[in-house]
PDB file of C-alpha atoms in Angstrom:
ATOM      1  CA  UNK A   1      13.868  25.721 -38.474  1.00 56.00           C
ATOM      2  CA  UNK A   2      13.027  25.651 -41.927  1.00 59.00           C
ATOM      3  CA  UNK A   3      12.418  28.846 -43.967  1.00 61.00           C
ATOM      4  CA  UNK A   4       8.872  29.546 -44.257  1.00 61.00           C
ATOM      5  CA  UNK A   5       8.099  27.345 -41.119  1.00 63.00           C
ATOM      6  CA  UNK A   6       5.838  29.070 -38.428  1.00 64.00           C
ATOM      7  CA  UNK A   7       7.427  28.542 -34.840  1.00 66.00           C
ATOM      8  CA  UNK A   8       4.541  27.311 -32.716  1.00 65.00           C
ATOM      9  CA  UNK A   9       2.973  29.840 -29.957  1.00 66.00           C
ATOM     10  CA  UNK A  10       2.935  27.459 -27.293  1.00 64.00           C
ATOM     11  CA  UNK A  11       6.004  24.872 -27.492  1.00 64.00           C
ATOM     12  CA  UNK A  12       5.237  21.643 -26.510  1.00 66.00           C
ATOM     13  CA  UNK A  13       6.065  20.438 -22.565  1.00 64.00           C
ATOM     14  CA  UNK A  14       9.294  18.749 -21.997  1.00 66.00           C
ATOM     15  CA  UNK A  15       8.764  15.299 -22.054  1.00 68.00           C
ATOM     16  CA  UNK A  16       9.154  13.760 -18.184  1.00 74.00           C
ATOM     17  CA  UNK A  17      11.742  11.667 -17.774  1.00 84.00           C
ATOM     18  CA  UNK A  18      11.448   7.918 -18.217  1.00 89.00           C
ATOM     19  CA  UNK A  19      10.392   5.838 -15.098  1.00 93.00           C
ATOM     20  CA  UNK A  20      13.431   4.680 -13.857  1.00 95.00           C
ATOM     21  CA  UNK A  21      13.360   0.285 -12.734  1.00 96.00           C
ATOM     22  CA  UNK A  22      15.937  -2.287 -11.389  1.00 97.00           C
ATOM     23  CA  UNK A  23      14.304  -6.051 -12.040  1.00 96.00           C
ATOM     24  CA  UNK A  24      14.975  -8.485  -9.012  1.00 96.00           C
ATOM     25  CA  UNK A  25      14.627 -11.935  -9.593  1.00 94.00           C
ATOM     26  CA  UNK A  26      16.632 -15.380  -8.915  1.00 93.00           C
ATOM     27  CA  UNK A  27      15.279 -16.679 -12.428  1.00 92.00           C
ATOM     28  CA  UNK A  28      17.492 -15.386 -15.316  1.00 91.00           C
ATOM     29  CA  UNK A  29      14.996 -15.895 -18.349  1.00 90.00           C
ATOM     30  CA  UNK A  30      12.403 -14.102 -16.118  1.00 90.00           C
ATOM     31  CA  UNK A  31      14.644 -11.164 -15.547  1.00 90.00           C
ATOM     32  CA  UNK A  32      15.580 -10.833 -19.334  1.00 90.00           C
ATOM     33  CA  UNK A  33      11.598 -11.279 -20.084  1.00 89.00           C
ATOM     34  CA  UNK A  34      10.798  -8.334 -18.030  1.00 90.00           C
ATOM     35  CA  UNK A  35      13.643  -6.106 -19.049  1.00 91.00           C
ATOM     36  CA  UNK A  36      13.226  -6.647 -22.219  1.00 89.00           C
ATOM     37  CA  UNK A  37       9.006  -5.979 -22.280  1.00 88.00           C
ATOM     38  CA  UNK A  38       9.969  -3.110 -20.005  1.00 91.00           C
ATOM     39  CA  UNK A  39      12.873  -1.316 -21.963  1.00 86.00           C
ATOM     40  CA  UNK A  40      10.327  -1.811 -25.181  1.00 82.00           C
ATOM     41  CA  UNK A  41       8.281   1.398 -23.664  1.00 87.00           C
ATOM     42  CA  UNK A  42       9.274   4.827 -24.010  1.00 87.00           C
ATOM     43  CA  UNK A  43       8.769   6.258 -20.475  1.00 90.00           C
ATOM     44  CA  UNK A  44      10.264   3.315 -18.918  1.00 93.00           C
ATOM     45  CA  UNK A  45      13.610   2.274 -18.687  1.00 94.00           C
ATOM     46  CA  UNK A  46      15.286  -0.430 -16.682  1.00 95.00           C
ATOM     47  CA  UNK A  47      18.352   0.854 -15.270  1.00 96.00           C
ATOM     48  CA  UNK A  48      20.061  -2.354 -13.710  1.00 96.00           C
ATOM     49  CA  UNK A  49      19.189  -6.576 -12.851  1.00 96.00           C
ATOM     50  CA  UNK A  50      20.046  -8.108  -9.984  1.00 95.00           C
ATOM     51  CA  UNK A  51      19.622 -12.352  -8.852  1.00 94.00           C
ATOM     52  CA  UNK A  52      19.478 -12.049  -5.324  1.00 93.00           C
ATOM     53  CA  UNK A  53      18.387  -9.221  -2.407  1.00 93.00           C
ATOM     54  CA  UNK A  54      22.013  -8.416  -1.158  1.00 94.00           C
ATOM     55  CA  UNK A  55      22.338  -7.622  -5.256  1.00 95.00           C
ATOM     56  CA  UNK A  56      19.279  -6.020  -5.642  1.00 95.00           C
ATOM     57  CA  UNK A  57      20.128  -3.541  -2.729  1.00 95.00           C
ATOM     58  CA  UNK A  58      23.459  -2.876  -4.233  1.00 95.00           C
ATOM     59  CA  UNK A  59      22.145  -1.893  -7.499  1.00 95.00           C
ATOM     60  CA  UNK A  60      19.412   0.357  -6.103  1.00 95.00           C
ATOM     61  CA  UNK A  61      22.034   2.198  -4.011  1.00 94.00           C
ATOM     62  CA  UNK A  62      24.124   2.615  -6.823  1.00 95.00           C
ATOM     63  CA  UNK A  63      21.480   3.411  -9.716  1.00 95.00           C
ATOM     64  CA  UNK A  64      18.561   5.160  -7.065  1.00 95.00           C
ATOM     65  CA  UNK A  65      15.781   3.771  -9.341  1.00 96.00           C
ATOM     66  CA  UNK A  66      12.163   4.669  -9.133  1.00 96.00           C
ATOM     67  CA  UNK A  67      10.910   1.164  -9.021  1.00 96.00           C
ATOM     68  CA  UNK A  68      12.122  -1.788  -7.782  1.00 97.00           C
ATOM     69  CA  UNK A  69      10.319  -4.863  -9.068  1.00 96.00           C
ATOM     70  CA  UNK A  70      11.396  -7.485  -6.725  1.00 95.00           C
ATOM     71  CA  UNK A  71      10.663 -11.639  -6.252  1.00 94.00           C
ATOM     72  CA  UNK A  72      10.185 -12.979  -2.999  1.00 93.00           C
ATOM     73  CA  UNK A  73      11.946 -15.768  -2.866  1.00 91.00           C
ATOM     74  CA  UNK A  74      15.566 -16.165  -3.490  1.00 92.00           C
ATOM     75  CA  UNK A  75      18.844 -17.498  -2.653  1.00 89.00           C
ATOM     76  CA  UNK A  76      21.304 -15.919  -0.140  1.00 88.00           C
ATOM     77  CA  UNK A  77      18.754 -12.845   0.532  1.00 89.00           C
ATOM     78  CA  UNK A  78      15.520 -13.143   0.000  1.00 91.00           C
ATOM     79  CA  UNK A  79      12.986 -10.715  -1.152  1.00 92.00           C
ATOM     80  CA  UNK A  80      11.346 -10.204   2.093  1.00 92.00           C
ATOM     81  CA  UNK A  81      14.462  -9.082   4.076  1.00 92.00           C
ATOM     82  CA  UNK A  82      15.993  -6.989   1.471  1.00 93.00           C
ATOM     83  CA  UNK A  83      12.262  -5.189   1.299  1.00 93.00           C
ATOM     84  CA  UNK A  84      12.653  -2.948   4.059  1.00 93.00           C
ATOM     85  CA  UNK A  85      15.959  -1.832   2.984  1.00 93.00           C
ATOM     86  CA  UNK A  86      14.705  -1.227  -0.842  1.00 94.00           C
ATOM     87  CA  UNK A  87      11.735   0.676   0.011  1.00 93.00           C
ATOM     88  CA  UNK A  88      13.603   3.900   2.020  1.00 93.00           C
ATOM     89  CA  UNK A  89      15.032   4.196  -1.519  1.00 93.00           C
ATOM     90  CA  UNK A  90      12.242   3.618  -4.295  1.00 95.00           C
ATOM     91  CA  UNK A  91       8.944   2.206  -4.622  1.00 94.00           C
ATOM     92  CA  UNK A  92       8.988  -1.191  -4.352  1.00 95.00           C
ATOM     93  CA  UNK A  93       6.686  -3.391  -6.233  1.00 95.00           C
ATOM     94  CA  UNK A  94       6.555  -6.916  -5.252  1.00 94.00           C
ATOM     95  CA  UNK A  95       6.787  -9.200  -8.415  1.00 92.00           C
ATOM     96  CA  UNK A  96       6.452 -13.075  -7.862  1.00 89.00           C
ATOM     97  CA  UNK A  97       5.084 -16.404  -7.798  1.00 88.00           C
ATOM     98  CA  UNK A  98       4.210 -16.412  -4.215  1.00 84.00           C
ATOM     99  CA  UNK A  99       0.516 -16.138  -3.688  1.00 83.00           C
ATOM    100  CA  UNK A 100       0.337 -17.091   0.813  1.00 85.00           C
ATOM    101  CA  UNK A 101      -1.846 -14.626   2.583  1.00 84.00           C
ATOM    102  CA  UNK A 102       0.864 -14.655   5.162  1.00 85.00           C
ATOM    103  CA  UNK A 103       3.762 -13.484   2.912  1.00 89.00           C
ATOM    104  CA  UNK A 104       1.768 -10.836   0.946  1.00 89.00           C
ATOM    105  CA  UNK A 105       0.957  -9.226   4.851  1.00 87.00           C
ATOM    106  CA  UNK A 106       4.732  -9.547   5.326  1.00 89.00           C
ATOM    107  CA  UNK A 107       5.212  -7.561   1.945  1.00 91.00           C
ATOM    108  CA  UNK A 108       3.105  -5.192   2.644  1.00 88.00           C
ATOM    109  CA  UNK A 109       4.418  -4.617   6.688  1.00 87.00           C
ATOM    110  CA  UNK A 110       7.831  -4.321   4.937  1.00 89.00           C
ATOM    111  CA  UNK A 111       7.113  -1.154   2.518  1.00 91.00           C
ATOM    112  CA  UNK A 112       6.070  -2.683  -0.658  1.00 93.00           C
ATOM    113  CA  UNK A 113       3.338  -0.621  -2.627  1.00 90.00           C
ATOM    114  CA  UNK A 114       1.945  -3.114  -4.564  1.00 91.00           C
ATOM    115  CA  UNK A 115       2.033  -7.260  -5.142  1.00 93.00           C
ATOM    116  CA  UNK A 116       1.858  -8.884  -8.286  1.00 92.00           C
ATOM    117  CA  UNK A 117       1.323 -12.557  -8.402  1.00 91.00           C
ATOM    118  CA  UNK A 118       2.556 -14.007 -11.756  1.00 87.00           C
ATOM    119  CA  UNK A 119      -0.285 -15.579 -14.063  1.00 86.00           C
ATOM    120  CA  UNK A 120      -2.542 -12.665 -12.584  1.00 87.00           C
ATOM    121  CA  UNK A 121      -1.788 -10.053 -14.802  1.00 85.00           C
ATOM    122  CA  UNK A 122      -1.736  -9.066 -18.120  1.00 87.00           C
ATOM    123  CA  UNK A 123       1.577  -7.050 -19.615  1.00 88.00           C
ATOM    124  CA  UNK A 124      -0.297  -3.529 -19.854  1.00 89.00           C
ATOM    125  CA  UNK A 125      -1.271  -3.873 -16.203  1.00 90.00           C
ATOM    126  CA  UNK A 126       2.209  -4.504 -15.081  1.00 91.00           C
ATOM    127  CA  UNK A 127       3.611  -1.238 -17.449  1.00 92.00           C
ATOM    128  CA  UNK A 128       0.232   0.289 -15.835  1.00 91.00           C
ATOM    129  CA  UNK A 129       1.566  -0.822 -12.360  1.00 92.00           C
ATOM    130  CA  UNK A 130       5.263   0.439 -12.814  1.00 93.00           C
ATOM    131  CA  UNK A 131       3.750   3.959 -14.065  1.00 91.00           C
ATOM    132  CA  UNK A 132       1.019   4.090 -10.990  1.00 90.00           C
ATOM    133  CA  UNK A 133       3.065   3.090  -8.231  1.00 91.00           C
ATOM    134  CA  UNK A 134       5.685   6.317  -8.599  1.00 89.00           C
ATOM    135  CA  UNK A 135       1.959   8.213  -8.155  1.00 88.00           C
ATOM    136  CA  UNK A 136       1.553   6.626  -4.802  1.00 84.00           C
ATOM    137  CA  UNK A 137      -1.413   4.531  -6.568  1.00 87.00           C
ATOM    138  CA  UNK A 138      -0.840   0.605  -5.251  1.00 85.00           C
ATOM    139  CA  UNK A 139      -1.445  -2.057  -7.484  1.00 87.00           C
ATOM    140  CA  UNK A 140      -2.659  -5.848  -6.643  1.00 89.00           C
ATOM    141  CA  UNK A 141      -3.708  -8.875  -8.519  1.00 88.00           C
ATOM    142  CA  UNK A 142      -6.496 -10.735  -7.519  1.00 87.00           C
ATOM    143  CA  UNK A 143      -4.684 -13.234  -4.890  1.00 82.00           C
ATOM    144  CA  UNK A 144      -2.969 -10.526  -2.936  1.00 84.00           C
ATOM    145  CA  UNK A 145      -6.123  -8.228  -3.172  1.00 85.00           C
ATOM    146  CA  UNK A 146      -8.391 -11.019  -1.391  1.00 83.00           C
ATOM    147  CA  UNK A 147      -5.210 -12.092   1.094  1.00 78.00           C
ATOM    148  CA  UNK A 148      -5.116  -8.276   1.889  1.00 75.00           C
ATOM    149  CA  UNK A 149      -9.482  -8.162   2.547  1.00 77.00           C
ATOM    150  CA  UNK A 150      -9.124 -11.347   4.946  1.00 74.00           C
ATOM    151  CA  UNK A 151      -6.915  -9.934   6.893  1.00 67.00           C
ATOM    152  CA  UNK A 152      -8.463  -6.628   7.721  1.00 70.00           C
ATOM    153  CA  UNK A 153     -11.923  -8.522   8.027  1.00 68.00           C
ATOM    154  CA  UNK A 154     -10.109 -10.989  10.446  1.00 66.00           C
ATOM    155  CA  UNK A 155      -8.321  -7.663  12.204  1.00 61.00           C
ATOM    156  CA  UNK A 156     -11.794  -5.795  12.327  1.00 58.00           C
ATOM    157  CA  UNK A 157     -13.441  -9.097  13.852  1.00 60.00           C
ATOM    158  CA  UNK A 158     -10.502  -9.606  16.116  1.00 57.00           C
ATOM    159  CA  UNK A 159     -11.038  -6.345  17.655  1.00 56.00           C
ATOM    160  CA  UNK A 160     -15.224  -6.168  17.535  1.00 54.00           C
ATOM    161  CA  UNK A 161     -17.118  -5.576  21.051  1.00 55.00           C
ATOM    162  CA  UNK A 162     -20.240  -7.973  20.533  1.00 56.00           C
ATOM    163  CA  UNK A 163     -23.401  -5.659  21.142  1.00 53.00           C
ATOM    164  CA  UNK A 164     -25.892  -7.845  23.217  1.00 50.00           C
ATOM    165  CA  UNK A 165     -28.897  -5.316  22.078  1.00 48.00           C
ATOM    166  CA  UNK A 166     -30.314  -5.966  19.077  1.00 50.00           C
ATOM    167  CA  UNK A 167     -30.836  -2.976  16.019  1.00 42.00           C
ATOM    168  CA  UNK A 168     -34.353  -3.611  15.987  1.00 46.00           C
ATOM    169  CA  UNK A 169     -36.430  -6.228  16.490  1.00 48.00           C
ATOM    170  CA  UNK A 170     -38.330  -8.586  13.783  1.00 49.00           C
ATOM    171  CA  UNK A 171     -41.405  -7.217  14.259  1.00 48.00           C
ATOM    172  CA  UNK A 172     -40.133  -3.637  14.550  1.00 45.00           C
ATOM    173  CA  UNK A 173     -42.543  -1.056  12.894  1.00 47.00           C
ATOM    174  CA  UNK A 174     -39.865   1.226  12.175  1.00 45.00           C
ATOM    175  CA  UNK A 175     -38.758   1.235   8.752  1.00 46.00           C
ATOM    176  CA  UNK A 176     -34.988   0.299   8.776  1.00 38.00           C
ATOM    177  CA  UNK A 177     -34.099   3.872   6.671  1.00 41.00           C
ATOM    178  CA  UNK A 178     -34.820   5.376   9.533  1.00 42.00           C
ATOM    179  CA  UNK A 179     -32.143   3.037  11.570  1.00 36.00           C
ATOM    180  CA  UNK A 180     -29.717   3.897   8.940  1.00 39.00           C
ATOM    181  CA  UNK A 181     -26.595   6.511   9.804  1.00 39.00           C
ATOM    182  CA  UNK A 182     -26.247   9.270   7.595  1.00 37.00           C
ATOM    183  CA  UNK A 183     -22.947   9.226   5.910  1.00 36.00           C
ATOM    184  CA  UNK A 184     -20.755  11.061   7.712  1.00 36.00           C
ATOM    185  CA  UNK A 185     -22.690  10.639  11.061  1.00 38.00           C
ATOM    186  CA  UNK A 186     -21.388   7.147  11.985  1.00 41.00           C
ATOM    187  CA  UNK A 187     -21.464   5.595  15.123  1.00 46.00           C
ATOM    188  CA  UNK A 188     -18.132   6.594  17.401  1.00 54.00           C
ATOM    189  CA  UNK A 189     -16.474   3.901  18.587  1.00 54.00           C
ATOM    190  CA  UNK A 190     -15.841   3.532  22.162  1.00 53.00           C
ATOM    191  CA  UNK A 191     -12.846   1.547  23.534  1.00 60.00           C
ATOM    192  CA  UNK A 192     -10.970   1.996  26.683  1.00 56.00           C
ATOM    193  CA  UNK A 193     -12.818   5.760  27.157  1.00 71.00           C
ATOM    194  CA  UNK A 194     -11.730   7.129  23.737  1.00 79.00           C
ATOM    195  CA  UNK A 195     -14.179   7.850  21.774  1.00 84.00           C
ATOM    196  CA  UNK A 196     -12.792   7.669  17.958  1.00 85.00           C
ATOM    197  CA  UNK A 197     -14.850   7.375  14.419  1.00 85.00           C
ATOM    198  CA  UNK A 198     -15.492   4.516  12.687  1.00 81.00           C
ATOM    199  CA  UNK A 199     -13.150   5.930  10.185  1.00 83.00           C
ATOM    200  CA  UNK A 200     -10.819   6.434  12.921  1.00 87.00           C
ATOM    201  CA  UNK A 201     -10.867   3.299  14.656  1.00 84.00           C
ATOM    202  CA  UNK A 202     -10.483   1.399  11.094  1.00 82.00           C
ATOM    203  CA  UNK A 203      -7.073   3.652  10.535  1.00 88.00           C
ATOM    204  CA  UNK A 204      -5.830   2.914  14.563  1.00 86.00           C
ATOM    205  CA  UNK A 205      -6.164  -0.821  13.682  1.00 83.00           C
ATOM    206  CA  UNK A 206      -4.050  -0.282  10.957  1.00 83.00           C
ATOM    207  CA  UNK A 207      -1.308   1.755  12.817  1.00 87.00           C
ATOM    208  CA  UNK A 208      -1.249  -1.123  15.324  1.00 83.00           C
ATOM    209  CA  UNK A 209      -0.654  -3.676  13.370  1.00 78.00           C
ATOM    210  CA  UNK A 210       2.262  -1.605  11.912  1.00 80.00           C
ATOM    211  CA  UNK A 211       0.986  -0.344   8.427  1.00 80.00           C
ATOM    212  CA  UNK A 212       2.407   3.156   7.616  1.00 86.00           C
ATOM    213  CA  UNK A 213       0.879   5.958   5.816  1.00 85.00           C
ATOM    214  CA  UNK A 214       1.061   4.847   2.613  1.00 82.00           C
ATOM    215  CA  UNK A 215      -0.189   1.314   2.858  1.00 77.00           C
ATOM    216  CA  UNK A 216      -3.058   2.595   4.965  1.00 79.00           C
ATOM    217  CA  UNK A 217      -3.555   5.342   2.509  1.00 77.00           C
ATOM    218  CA  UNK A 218      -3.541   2.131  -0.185  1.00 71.00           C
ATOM    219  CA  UNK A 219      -6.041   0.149   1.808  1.00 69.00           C
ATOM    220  CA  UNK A 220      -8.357   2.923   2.292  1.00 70.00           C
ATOM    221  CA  UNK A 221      -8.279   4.826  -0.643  1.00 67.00           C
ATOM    222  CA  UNK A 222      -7.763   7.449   0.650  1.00 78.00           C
ATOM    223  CA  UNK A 223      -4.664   9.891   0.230  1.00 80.00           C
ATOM    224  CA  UNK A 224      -1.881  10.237   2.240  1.00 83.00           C
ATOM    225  CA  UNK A 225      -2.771  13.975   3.342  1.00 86.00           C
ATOM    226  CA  UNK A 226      -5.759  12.188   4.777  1.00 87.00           C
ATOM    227  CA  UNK A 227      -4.079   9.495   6.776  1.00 88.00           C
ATOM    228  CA  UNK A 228      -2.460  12.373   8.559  1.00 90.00           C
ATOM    229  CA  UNK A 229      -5.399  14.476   9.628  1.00 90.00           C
ATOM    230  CA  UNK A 230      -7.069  11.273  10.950  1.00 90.00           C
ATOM    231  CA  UNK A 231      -3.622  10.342  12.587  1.00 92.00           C
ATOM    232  CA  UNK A 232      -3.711  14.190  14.247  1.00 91.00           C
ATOM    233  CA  UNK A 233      -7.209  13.629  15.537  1.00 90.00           C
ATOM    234  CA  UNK A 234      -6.466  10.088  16.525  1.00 90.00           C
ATOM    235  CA  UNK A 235      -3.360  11.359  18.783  1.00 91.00           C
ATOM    236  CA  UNK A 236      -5.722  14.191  20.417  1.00 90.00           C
ATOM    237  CA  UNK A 237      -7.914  12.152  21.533  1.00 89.00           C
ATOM    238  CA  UNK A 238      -5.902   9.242  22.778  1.00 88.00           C
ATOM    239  CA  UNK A 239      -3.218  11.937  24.130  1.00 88.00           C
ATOM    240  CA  UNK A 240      -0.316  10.320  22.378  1.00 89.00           C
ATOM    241  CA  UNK A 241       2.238  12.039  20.192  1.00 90.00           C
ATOM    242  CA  UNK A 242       3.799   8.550  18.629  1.00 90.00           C
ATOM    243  CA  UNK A 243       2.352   5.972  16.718  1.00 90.00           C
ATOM    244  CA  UNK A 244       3.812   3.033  19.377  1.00 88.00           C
ATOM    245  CA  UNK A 245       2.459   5.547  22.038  1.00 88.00           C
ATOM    246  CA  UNK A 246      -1.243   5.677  20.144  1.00 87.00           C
ATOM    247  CA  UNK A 247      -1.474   2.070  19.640  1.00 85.00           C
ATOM    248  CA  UNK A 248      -0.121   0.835  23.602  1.00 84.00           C
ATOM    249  CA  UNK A 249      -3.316   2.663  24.558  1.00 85.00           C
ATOM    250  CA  UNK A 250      -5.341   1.557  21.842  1.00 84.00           C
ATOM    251  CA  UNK A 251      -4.188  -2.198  22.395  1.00 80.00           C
ATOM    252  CA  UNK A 252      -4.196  -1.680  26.267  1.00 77.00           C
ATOM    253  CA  UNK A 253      -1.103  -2.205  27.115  1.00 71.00           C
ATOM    254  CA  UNK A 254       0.398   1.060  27.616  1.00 62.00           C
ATOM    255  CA  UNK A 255       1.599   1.019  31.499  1.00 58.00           C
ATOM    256  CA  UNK A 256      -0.227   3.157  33.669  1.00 54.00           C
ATOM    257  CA  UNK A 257       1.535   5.604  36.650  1.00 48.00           C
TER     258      UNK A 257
END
C-alpha cells in the first residue's frame, strides 16, 4: 500500500467466481459465436465446446461446468438424449433452432431449466439467462413459453370434471363479487375421494406427467421449498410416500387389494 494511503474499514467482498459454461452445438461458427460473446463477460467463462451429445457429456464430466448450453439436434447424439445425462451434473439450458411444442415438453421432461429458441432473444438476455439459471430462475423465449402454456391448458382440460350446474344464472340478482373465492379460499378439488387444493391438484398434474421440482417450481413460480410442502400435503392426503405411488392414485390406476 502506498505511504500515506488509508486502508479501507470495510474491504471490499471477494469477487464470486465466474459462471462456469460448456457450449454444445453441431454448427462450428455458432459455437465460436457464442464462446466468443460469452468469454467477452467478466463473470462468465466458457470452460470447454463440444459438436455432438456423446462430446458434450464428456466435457461436462471432465470440466463439471455450471451451465451447459446445449442444441437439440445433432449428429451421432442428439441433444435430447444426452439431456438427462447433462442435467445430474449442471444446469442445462437448451440453446437451438428447434421451436415444436413437442420437443420443448421433451426438454423440459428431460431436466433442462430453460429453452432458448434462436432469433428470440437478444445477447443480454442470453448472458441474463446463463447468470439466472445457476439461481434456479428458468428462462424461455417466446415460442417455448407459449408451447409450455398449451400444454398445461391442454393437461388442465384433459383432466377437468364438467360441472352440469351452472355458477349462477343470467338473471341472477346476486352480484358476481359475492360468487367470487377469496384468495386463498379456493374451491378443493375432488377426484377419486381426495380432496386436494386447486393449488394442489395443478402441482399433482404436474408430478404425473413427470415434471420434477424444479420445472414445476419454474412453471409455477413458485420456489422449490414450496413444491415440497405442497408435495408433503399432497402425499398425506392421497396416503402415498412416492411420487409414482401419488400419481397411480391420482391417475387411477394404482391396483387395489
Amino acid at each position: 500500500m502506498p505511504d500515506g494511503a488509508v486502508q479501507p474499514l470495510f474491504p471490499p467482498p471477494p469477487r464470486p467466481a465466474p459462471v462456469r459454461v460448456v457450449v454444445a452445438d453441431d454448427n462450428p461458427v455458432v459455437r465460436a459465436g457464442l464462446t466468443a460473446l460469452l468469454s467477452g463477460r467478466d463473470d462468465i467463462t466458457v470452460v470447454a465446446e463440444a459438436a455432438d451429445g456423446r462430446e458434450a457429456y464428456e466435457v461436462t464430466l471432465d470440466h463439471r461446468p455450471d451451465v451447459v448450453l446445449l442444441d437439440v439436434r445433432m449428429p451421432g447424439v442428439d441433444g435430447l438424449s444426452a439431456l438427462p445425462h447433462l442435467a445430474r451434473i449442471a444446469q442445462v439450458v437448451m440453446l437451438t433452432y428447434s421451436h415444436e411444442a413437442e420437443i420443448v415438453r421433451a426438454a423440459l421432461r428431460g431436466g433442462a431449466g430453460g429453452y432458448l429458441v434462436h432469433g428470440e432473444f437478444t445477447v443480454e438476455e442470453l448472458v441474463s439467462a446463463v447468470r439466472d439459471i445457476t439461481r434456479g430462475r428458468a428462462h424461455f423465449t417466446p415460442t417455448a413459453a407459449t408451447a409450455l402454456l398449451a400444454h398445461i391448458q391442454s393437461d388442465a382440460n384433459a383432466h377437468a370434471e364438467p360441472d352440469p350446474t351452472p355458477l349462477f344464472s343470467p338473471t341472477s340478482p346476486e352480484p358476481l363479487s359475492q360468487l367470487q373465492p377469496t384468495v386463498g379460499q379456493l374451491t378443493p378439488v375432488h377426484r377419486a375421494g381426495f380432496q386436494l387444493s386447486v393449488r394442489e391438484a395443478e402441482i399433482m398434474d404436474f408430478i404425473a406427467s413427470g415434471m420434477n421440482n424444479q420445472q414445476i417450481a419454474a412453471t409455477c413460480f413458485i420456489s422449490e421449498k414450496t413444491v415440497k410442502n405442497h408435495i408433503n400435503r399432497i402425499f398425506a392426503k392421497l396416503h402415498s410416500s412416492s411420487r409414482s405411488e401419488a400419481a397411480a392414485k391420482w391417475l387411477g390406476t394404482a391396483v387395489t387389494s
